[in-house]
Coordinates of C-alpha atoms in Angstrom, one line a residue:
Chain A
M7 CA 34.3 37.3 38.2
R8 CA 33.6 40.1 35.6
P9 CA 32.1 39.9 33.0
T10 CA 30.1 37.3 34.5
P11 CA 28.8 34.6 32.1
D12 CA 25.3 36.6 31.4
E13 CA 27.2 39.9 31.0
L14 CA 29.3 38.4 28.5
I15 CA 26.6 36.7 26.6
T16 CA 24.3 40.0 26.8
H17 CA 27.0 42.1 25.3
V18 CA 28.0 39.6 22.5
R19 CA 24.3 39.6 21.6
R20 CA 24.4 43.5 21.4
V21 CA 27.3 43.4 19.2
L22 CA 25.9 40.8 16.9
R23 CA 22.9 43.1 16.8
D24 CA 24.2 46.6 16.3
V25 CA 27.6 45.8 14.7
V26 CA 27.3 42.4 12.8
E27 CA 23.7 42.6 11.5
P28 CA 23.7 45.8 9.7
E29 CA 26.9 44.6 7.7
L30 CA 25.0 41.5 6.4
T31 CA 23.8 41.6 2.8
S32 CA 22.5 37.7 2.7
S33 CA 19.0 37.1 4.1
Y34 CA 20.2 33.5 5.0
A35 CA 23.0 34.9 7.1
R36 CA 20.9 37.6 8.9
S37 CA 18.2 34.8 9.7
R38 CA 20.9 32.6 11.0
L39 CA 22.5 35.5 13.1
A40 CA 18.7 36.1 14.6
E41 CA 18.6 32.6 15.5
I42 CA 22.0 32.7 17.0
R43 CA 20.9 35.9 19.3
A44 CA 17.7 33.9 20.3
A45 CA 19.4 30.6 21.1
L46 CA 22.0 32.8 23.3
A47 CA 19.3 34.4 25.1
Q48 CA 17.6 31.1 26.1
I49 CA 20.2 30.0 28.5
P50 CA 20.4 31.4 32.3
W51 CA 24.2 31.3 31.9
N52 CA 25.2 32.4 35.5
E53 CA 22.9 29.8 37.0
A54 CA 23.2 27.0 34.4
G55 CA 25.4 24.8 36.1
L56 CA 24.0 25.5 39.7
R57 CA 20.6 24.9 38.5
L58 CA 21.7 21.4 37.0
A59 CA 23.2 20.7 40.5
D60 CA 20.1 21.6 42.4
A61 CA 17.8 19.8 40.1
S62 CA 20.0 16.6 40.2
D63 CA 19.9 16.8 44.1
T64 CA 16.0 17.2 44.1
L65 CA 15.6 14.3 41.7
R66 CA 18.0 12.2 43.7
D67 CA 15.9 12.8 46.8
L68 CA 12.7 12.0 45.1
L69 CA 14.0 8.8 43.6
L70 CA 15.1 7.6 47.3
K71 CA 11.6 8.5 48.2
C72 CA 10.2 6.2 45.4
R73 CA 12.6 3.5 46.8
T74 CA 11.4 3.8 50.1
W75 CA 7.8 3.8 49.1
I76 CA 8.1 1.0 47.2
E77 CA 9.8 -1.0 49.8
S78 CA 7.1 -0.1 52.4
D79 CA 4.6 -2.2 51.0
E80 CA 4.6 -6.0 49.9
A81 CA 2.2 -5.5 47.2
R82 CA 4.3 -2.7 45.7
K83 CA 7.5 -4.6 46.3
K84 CA 6.1 -7.4 44.0
H85 CA 4.9 -4.8 41.7
F86 CA 8.1 -3.1 41.2
A87 CA 10.5 -6.1 41.8
D88 CA 11.9 -5.6 38.3
S89 CA 12.6 -1.8 38.9
L90 CA 14.2 -2.2 42.3
P91 CA 17.7 -3.3 41.2
A92 CA 17.8 -0.1 39.2
F93 CA 18.3 1.9 42.5
A94 CA 21.4 0.0 43.8
G95 CA 23.6 2.0 41.6
L96 CA 22.3 5.2 42.3
P97 CA 25.1 7.5 42.1
E98 CA 25.8 10.3 44.7
A99 CA 25.1 13.7 43.4
V100 CA 28.4 15.4 44.2
P101 CA 30.0 16.0 40.8
E102 CA 33.3 17.7 40.5
D103 CA 32.4 19.5 37.2
F104 CA 29.6 20.3 34.8
A105 CA 30.0 17.2 32.7
A106 CA 30.0 15.0 35.8
C107 CA 26.8 16.8 36.9
N108 CA 25.2 16.2 33.4
E109 CA 26.4 12.4 33.6
I110 CA 24.6 12.0 37.0
R111 CA 21.6 13.7 35.9
A112 CA 21.2 11.4 33.1
R113 CA 21.5 8.6 35.2
Y114 CA 18.8 9.7 37.4
D115 CA 16.5 10.3 34.4
E116 CA 17.2 6.9 33.2
L117 CA 15.9 5.7 36.6
V118 CA 12.7 7.6 36.0
I119 CA 12.3 6.1 32.6
E120 CA 12.3 2.7 34.2
L121 CA 9.8 3.8 36.5
I122 CA 7.1 5.1 34.1
G123 CA 5.6 2.0 33.1
P124 CA 5.5 0.0 36.5
L125 CA 4.2 3.3 38.1
E126 CA 1.4 3.8 35.5
D127 CA 0.6 0.3 35.6
W128 CA 0.5 0.4 39.4
L129 CA -1.9 3.5 39.2
L130 CA -4.3 1.5 37.2
T131 CA -4.4 -1.6 39.6
G132 CA -6.8 0.3 41.8
K133 CA -4.4 -0.7 44.8
D134 CA -2.8 3.0 45.1
D135 CA -3.7 4.9 48.4
G136 CA -3.0 8.2 46.7
T137 CA 1.0 8.1 47.5
G138 CA 1.6 6.6 44.1
A139 CA -0.2 9.2 42.5
E140 CA 1.4 12.2 44.5
L141 CA 4.9 10.4 43.6
R142 CA 4.0 10.7 39.9
R143 CA 3.1 14.3 40.2
E144 CA 6.3 15.0 42.1
L145 CA 8.4 13.2 39.5
L146 CA 6.8 14.9 36.7
S147 CA 7.6 18.2 38.0
A148 CA 11.2 17.3 38.9
V149 CA 12.2 16.1 35.5
V150 CA 11.5 19.5 34.0
S151 CA 13.5 21.4 36.9
Chain B
M22 CA 26.1 23.2 8.2
S23 CA 27.7 23.7 5.0
G24 CA 28.6 20.5 3.7
S25 CA 31.0 20.9 0.9
P26 CA 31.5 24.6 0.2
E27 CA 30.8 24.1 -3.6
A28 CA 27.4 23.0 -2.4
E29 CA 26.7 26.6 -0.9
S30 CA 28.2 28.8 -3.7
V31 CA 25.7 30.8 -5.4
E32 CA 27.6 30.6 -8.6
V33 CA 28.0 27.0 -8.5
V34 CA 24.5 26.5 -7.8
G35 CA 23.8 28.8 -10.3
Q36 CA 25.8 26.8 -13.2
R37 CA 24.1 23.7 -12.2
L38 CA 20.8 24.9 -12.4
R39 CA 21.5 26.2 -16.0
S40 CA 22.7 22.6 -17.0
F41 CA 19.8 21.0 -15.0
L42 CA 17.1 23.3 -16.9
A43 CA 18.7 22.8 -20.1
A44 CA 18.5 19.2 -19.9
R45 CA 15.1 18.9 -18.5
N46 CA 13.8 21.1 -21.5
A47 CA 14.5 19.5 -24.6
G48 CA 15.2 22.2 -27.2
A49 CA 15.6 24.9 -24.7
E50 CA 18.5 27.5 -25.8
G51 CA 20.0 30.2 -23.9
V52 CA 19.2 29.2 -20.4
A53 CA 19.7 31.9 -18.1
I54 CA 19.5 32.2 -14.2
E55 CA 18.8 35.4 -12.7
G56 CA 18.4 36.7 -8.9
L57 CA 19.5 33.3 -7.4
Q58 CA 20.0 33.7 -3.7
R59 CA 19.5 31.3 -0.7
S60 CA 16.5 32.7 1.5
G61 CA 16.8 32.7 5.2
N62 CA 13.6 30.7 5.8
G63 CA 13.0 27.0 5.3
S64 CA 14.0 24.4 8.1
S65 CA 13.7 21.2 6.6
R66 CA 14.6 22.1 2.9
E67 CA 16.8 25.2 1.8
N68 CA 15.0 27.6 -0.2
W69 CA 16.4 29.0 -3.2
P70 CA 14.6 31.3 -5.2
F71 CA 15.5 32.4 -8.8
D72 CA 14.2 33.6 -12.2
A73 CA 14.9 31.4 -15.3
S74 CA 14.6 32.1 -18.9
W75 CA 15.3 30.4 -22.1
R76 CA 14.0 30.2 -25.8
Q77 CA 12.1 27.3 -26.9
E78 CA 11.0 27.0 -30.6
G79 CA 11.6 30.5 -31.2
S80 CA 9.6 31.8 -28.2
A81 CA 10.9 33.4 -24.9
V82 CA 10.1 31.4 -22.0
R83 CA 10.5 33.4 -18.5
R84 CA 9.8 31.3 -15.2
K85 CA 9.6 32.3 -11.4
L86 CA 11.2 29.2 -9.7
L87 CA 12.2 27.9 -6.3
L88 CA 14.9 25.5 -5.9
R89 CA 14.0 23.2 -2.8
R90 CA 17.1 21.4 -1.7
D91 CA 17.8 19.1 1.2
P92 CA 20.3 20.4 3.6
P93 CA 23.3 18.1 4.5
S94 CA 21.4 17.0 7.9
A95 CA 17.7 17.5 8.2
V96 CA 15.8 17.9 11.3
V97 CA 13.1 15.4 10.0
D98 CA 14.2 13.1 7.0
T99 CA 11.4 13.1 4.6
G100 CA 11.2 11.5 1.2
R101 CA 11.4 14.5 -1.5
A102 CA 10.3 12.2 -4.3
T103 CA 7.1 11.5 -2.3
E104 CA 6.6 15.0 -1.8
F105 CA 7.2 15.5 -5.5
A106 CA 4.6 13.1 -6.5
L107 CA 2.0 14.6 -3.9
L108 CA 2.6 18.0 -5.3
K109 CA 1.7 16.5 -8.8
A110 CA -1.3 14.8 -7.4
L111 CA -2.5 17.8 -5.9
E112 CA -2.5 19.5 -9.4
S113 CA -5.9 17.9 -10.2
T114 CA -7.4 19.1 -6.8
P115 CA -8.6 22.7 -5.9
V116 CA -5.9 22.9 -3.3
P117 CA -3.9 25.9 -3.9
A118 CA -0.2 24.0 -3.7
P119 CA 3.0 24.8 -5.5
V120 CA 3.3 23.1 -9.0
A121 CA 6.3 20.9 -8.9
Y122 CA 8.2 20.8 -12.2
W123 CA 11.4 18.9 -11.9
L124 CA 13.0 16.6 -9.3
D125 CA 16.7 15.5 -8.8
D126 CA 16.0 12.9 -6.2
E127 CA 19.6 11.8 -5.8
G128 CA 21.2 15.2 -6.0
T129 CA 23.6 14.3 -8.6
E130 CA 23.0 17.2 -10.8
L131 CA 22.1 20.1 -8.1
L132 CA 24.6 18.9 -5.4
R133 CA 21.8 17.8 -3.1
P134 CA 18.4 15.9 -3.6
S135 CA 16.5 18.7 -4.7
M136 CA 13.2 19.7 -6.6
I137 CA 12.2 22.9 -8.5
V138 CA 8.9 24.4 -8.0
D139 CA 6.9 27.4 -9.2
R140 CA 7.2 30.6 -7.2
H141 CA 4.4 32.6 -6.1
P142 CA 4.1 36.3 -5.1
G143 CA 3.5 37.1 -1.4
R144 CA 4.9 36.3 2.2
A145 CA 4.5 33.4 4.6
H146 CA 4.9 34.8 8.0
R147 CA 4.0 33.0 11.3
A148 CA 3.0 36.1 12.9
V149 CA 0.9 37.4 10.1
L150 CA -2.2 37.2 12.6
R151 CA -0.8 38.8 15.6
D152 CA -1.1 42.5 16.5
K153 CA 2.6 42.9 15.2
N154 CA 1.2 42.7 11.9
P155 CA 4.3 41.9 9.9
L156 CA 2.3 42.1 6.5
G157 CA 0.6 45.4 7.4
L158 CA -2.9 43.9 6.9
A159 CA -6.1 45.9 8.0
E160 CA -7.7 44.5 10.8
P161 CA -10.7 43.2 9.0
V162 CA -8.3 41.6 6.4
R163 CA -6.5 39.7 9.1
A164 CA -9.9 38.5 10.7
E165 CA -10.9 37.4 7.3
L166 CA -7.6 35.8 6.6
A167 CA -7.8 33.8 9.9
E168 CA -11.3 32.3 8.7
N169 CA -9.8 31.7 5.4
L170 CA -7.0 29.6 6.9
C171 CA -9.6 27.3 8.2
E172 CA -11.5 27.2 5.0
L173 CA -8.0 26.2 3.5
L174 CA -7.6 23.3 5.7
A175 CA -11.0 22.3 5.3
Q176 CA -10.3 22.0 1.5
V177 CA -7.3 20.0 1.9
H178 CA -9.2 17.4 4.1
R179 CA -12.1 17.3 1.6
V180 CA -9.7 16.0 -1.0
D181 CA -11.0 12.8 -2.0
V182 CA -7.6 10.7 -1.7
A183 CA -8.5 7.8 -3.9
E184 CA -9.6 10.0 -6.6
A185 CA -6.7 12.1 -6.5
G186 CA -4.4 9.1 -6.7
L187 CA -3.0 9.9 -3.2
L188 CA -3.4 6.1 -2.1
E189 CA -0.6 5.5 -4.6
V190 CA 1.7 8.3 -3.6
L191 CA 1.2 8.0 0.4
P192 CA 1.1 4.7 2.7
S193 CA -1.8 4.0 4.4
P194 CA -1.7 4.4 8.4
T195 CA -1.4 0.7 10.3
P196 CA -2.8 -0.3 12.5
D197 CA -4.5 3.0 12.7
P198 CA -3.5 6.7 11.9
A199 CA -2.8 7.7 15.8
T200 CA -0.9 4.5 16.3
A201 CA 1.0 4.8 13.0
E202 CA 2.1 8.4 13.8
L203 CA 3.3 7.4 17.4
D204 CA 5.2 4.5 16.0
R205 CA 6.9 6.8 13.5
W206 CA 7.5 9.8 16.2
E207 CA 9.0 7.2 18.6
R208 CA 11.3 6.0 16.2
L209 CA 12.5 9.8 15.6
L210 CA 12.7 10.2 19.1
D211 CA 15.1 7.1 19.4
D212 CA 17.2 8.6 16.8
A213 CA 17.5 12.3 18.2
E214 CA 17.9 11.9 21.9
L215 CA 21.2 12.5 23.0
E216 CA 20.6 11.9 26.6
P217 CA 17.4 10.5 28.3
Q218 CA 14.2 12.3 28.0
P219 CA 11.9 11.1 30.9
V220 CA 9.3 13.8 29.9
L221 CA 9.0 12.5 26.3
R222 CA 9.0 9.0 27.2
W223 CA 6.3 9.6 29.8
T224 CA 4.3 11.5 27.3
L225 CA 4.7 8.6 25.0
R226 CA 3.1 6.3 27.5
W227 CA 0.3 8.8 27.7
L228 CA -0.3 8.9 24.1
R229 CA -0.4 5.2 24.1
D230 CA -2.8 5.1 26.8
H231 CA -5.1 7.8 25.0
V232 CA -5.1 6.6 21.7
P233 CA -8.4 7.9 20.0
A234 CA -10.8 5.9 17.7
P235 CA -9.7 6.2 14.0
P236 CA -11.6 8.5 11.8
E237 CA -14.5 7.2 9.5
R238 CA -12.4 8.2 6.8
L239 CA -8.6 8.8 5.9
V240 CA -7.9 12.6 4.6
L241 CA -4.6 14.2 3.5
V242 CA -3.0 15.5 6.4
H243 CA -0.8 18.6 5.7
G244 CA 1.4 18.0 8.9
D245 CA 2.7 21.4 9.2
F246 CA -0.3 23.4 8.7
R247 CA 0.0 27.0 10.0
P248 CA 0.3 30.6 9.0
A249 CA 4.1 30.3 8.5
N250 CA 3.4 27.7 5.8
V251 CA 0.9 29.9 3.9
L252 CA 1.8 32.3 1.1
V253 CA -0.3 35.5 1.6
H254 CA -0.7 37.8 -1.4
N255 CA -2.8 41.1 -1.0
G256 CA -4.0 40.0 2.0
A257 CA -5.3 36.8 0.6
V258 CA -4.2 33.0 0.6
E259 CA -2.0 32.3 -2.3
V260 CA -0.7 29.0 -1.9
L261 CA 0.0 26.4 0.8
L262 CA 3.5 25.6 1.1
D263 CA 5.9 22.7 2.9
W264 CA 4.3 19.6 2.2
E265 CA 7.0 17.6 3.4
L266 CA 5.4 16.1 6.4
A267 CA 2.1 15.4 4.6
H268 CA 0.5 12.0 5.0
L269 CA -2.9 9.9 5.2
G270 CA -4.3 10.2 8.4
D271 CA -6.8 11.6 10.8
P272 CA -8.4 15.1 10.1
L273 CA -7.7 15.9 14.0
D274 CA -3.9 15.5 13.3
D275 CA -3.7 18.9 11.4
L276 CA -6.4 20.4 14.0
G277 CA -4.4 19.4 17.0
W278 CA -1.1 20.8 15.5
Y279 CA -3.0 23.9 14.5
C280 CA -4.3 24.2 18.0
A281 CA -1.3 23.3 19.9
P282 CA -1.1 25.6 23.0
V283 CA 2.4 26.7 21.9
Y284 CA 0.6 28.3 18.8
T285 CA -2.3 30.1 20.6
R286 CA -1.0 33.5 20.0
E287 CA 0.1 33.0 16.6
H288 CA -3.2 31.2 15.3
F289 CA -5.9 33.2 16.9
I290 CA -6.9 36.6 17.3
P291 CA -8.2 37.3 21.0
G292 CA -11.8 38.3 21.0
V293 CA -12.1 38.1 17.1
W294 CA -11.3 34.6 16.0
E295 CA -10.6 32.0 18.8
Q296 CA -10.1 28.4 18.8
D297 CA -13.6 27.9 19.4
D298 CA -14.3 29.8 16.4
F299 CA -12.0 27.9 14.4
L300 CA -13.5 24.4 15.3
K301 CA -17.1 25.3 14.9
R302 CA -16.3 26.7 11.4
Y303 CA -14.2 23.7 10.7
R304 CA -17.1 21.5 11.7
E305 CA -19.5 23.5 9.4
L306 CA -17.4 23.1 6.5
T307 CA -16.3 19.3 6.6
G308 CA -19.0 18.1 9.0
T309 CA -16.2 16.1 11.3
A310 CA -16.9 15.7 14.9
V311 CA -13.8 17.0 17.3
P312 CA -14.2 15.2 20.6
A313 CA -12.4 17.0 23.0
D314 CA -10.4 14.1 24.2
A315 CA -9.3 13.0 20.7
L316 CA -8.3 16.8 19.9
L317 CA -6.3 16.6 23.3
F318 CA -4.4 13.5 22.1
W319 CA -3.4 15.2 18.8
Q320 CA -2.8 18.5 20.7
V321 CA -0.1 16.6 22.9
L322 CA 1.0 14.5 19.8
A323 CA 1.9 17.9 18.2
L324 CA 3.7 19.0 21.1
F325 CA 5.6 15.7 21.4
R326 CA 6.7 16.0 17.7
L327 CA 7.7 19.7 18.1
A328 CA 10.0 18.5 21.0
V329 CA 11.5 15.8 18.8
I330 CA 12.4 18.2 16.1
A331 CA 13.8 20.3 18.4
L332 CA 16.1 17.5 19.8
Q333 CA 16.9 16.4 16.2
G334 CA 17.7 19.9 15.8
I335 CA 20.2 19.8 19.0
R336 CA 21.6 16.3 17.8
I337 CA 22.9 17.9 14.4
F338 CA 23.9 21.0 15.8
C339 CA 26.1 19.4 18.5
A340 CA 27.4 17.2 15.6
G341 CA 28.6 20.3 13.6
E342 CA 26.3 19.4 10.8
T343 CA 23.9 22.6 10.7
D344 CA 24.1 26.4 10.6
R345 CA 21.0 26.6 13.0
P346 CA 21.8 26.8 16.5
A347 CA 19.6 24.8 19.0
A348 CA 18.8 25.4 22.8
P349 CA 17.1 23.0 25.0
P350 CA 13.3 22.8 24.3
T351 CA 12.6 23.3 28.2
A352 CA 9.4 25.2 27.7
L353 CA 8.0 22.5 25.5
L354 CA 8.9 19.9 28.2
R355 CA 7.2 21.7 31.0
L356 CA 3.9 22.2 29.1
L357 CA 3.9 18.4 28.0
A358 CA 5.1 17.4 32.0
G359 CA 2.0 19.6 32.9
I360 CA -0.5 18.2 30.7
V361 CA 0.5 14.6 31.5
S362 CA 0.6 15.3 35.2
E363 CA -2.8 16.9 35.2
N364 CA -4.3 14.0 33.0
P365 CA -3.4 10.7 34.6
G366 CA -4.5 7.4 33.7
K367 CA -5.8 5.7 30.5
A368 CA -8.7 6.9 28.4
R369 CA -11.9 5.9 30.5
H370 CA -13.7 4.5 27.5
A371 CA -12.8 4.1 24.0
P372 CA -14.2 7.2 22.3
D373 CA -17.4 6.6 20.1
P374 CA -16.3 6.2 16.4
R375 CA -16.5 9.5 14.5

């Protein structure tokens, strides 16, 4: 596929800089053009979809690990009782297109949000053996990947 | 985005301005507007510099003015009437703020809610302290300017809010400044998010677990204090701009914003004027203690606010309501996730009252 998405965006940015910008007389328009060029440079266009899918897979695996961790201990099962039903509808990460992938990722993110309060509270109980703290670190890392 | 094309037309805005100034200046004759243009800067307000002239009781009046107008959709919805009243109140203080002349709060005359303030010489540039040196200042001048910025912030915080009448202009934060700001910015996040934001929700939880003790006294918090909002003329501070986020609160609020990690390269000069120098000078000038845990709270809240502002920009961009493009605030979210990850648990004890 040529031009690749990256190539297309790179050269559109170049044309905006070399051809369009010199013709602009309005400082407002020049500022907007600079912002457009900067915004276009922020996305890794070739990998955006693939990265989203990979990140969703990683997050799903981690959420399944959280469920196993909760269910493997009676005290944790009791503490996280209100959160467990949310795991039931965890969708498979096999999206057909970008929109579906984005939708699935949003569902995973919602479940992470559901876990924040109970997990932070659990860590304050003094009952954690270190595995909850480790899951906290992993989740915080996964949600920004 | 542009809203109605009429509202964006320099010619139409100029005509409206002429009528507005004539109506606001009884007896003014021959009101003329020159040099009106929409400038490229300003995120929460549009800036339209212009020169106005008229004859009043036989004398020629000439003013350099700035029309500050609401965009059709703003990243943060702030009350211009409050900002106008604040600027009026600041006229009796030593704080160098723009003089506010006229307000069209409903936008019935100037097409959108607007105020007109005086226009000062100079430039405001976010990178003024950096080596790229956009204002072309000599190194010693840049170092002095960096220290002057600290003195300017101390000057803002030394304003006696009761004496200046600010208690009648700005609401008192309840139950305490930190919680009031958290509540406000959580509401703004609720409004801004187009998709779930686990990092920001986690940060909110962290912030609520780390609310610092309230300050000894309420101060005027600028809310967006940084070089980008300081007009510099001949290497010196001319005027502090952009008061739309000002509120009564904790002085560490502005310190956390100024010392937010994303601003380190812009707000300090390596080896010359670093964060420790800034905080030391601030303490000398104000006598305000700056506990590390409280500063961290306000730094994290600053990053949280920036992320919410970015999300609000994304929301209105995706709705086609702004000309300003927006990309995901990934770097900010990574920074926040890292801080929250490295600082688990609650504050171990309530910080000593300051």
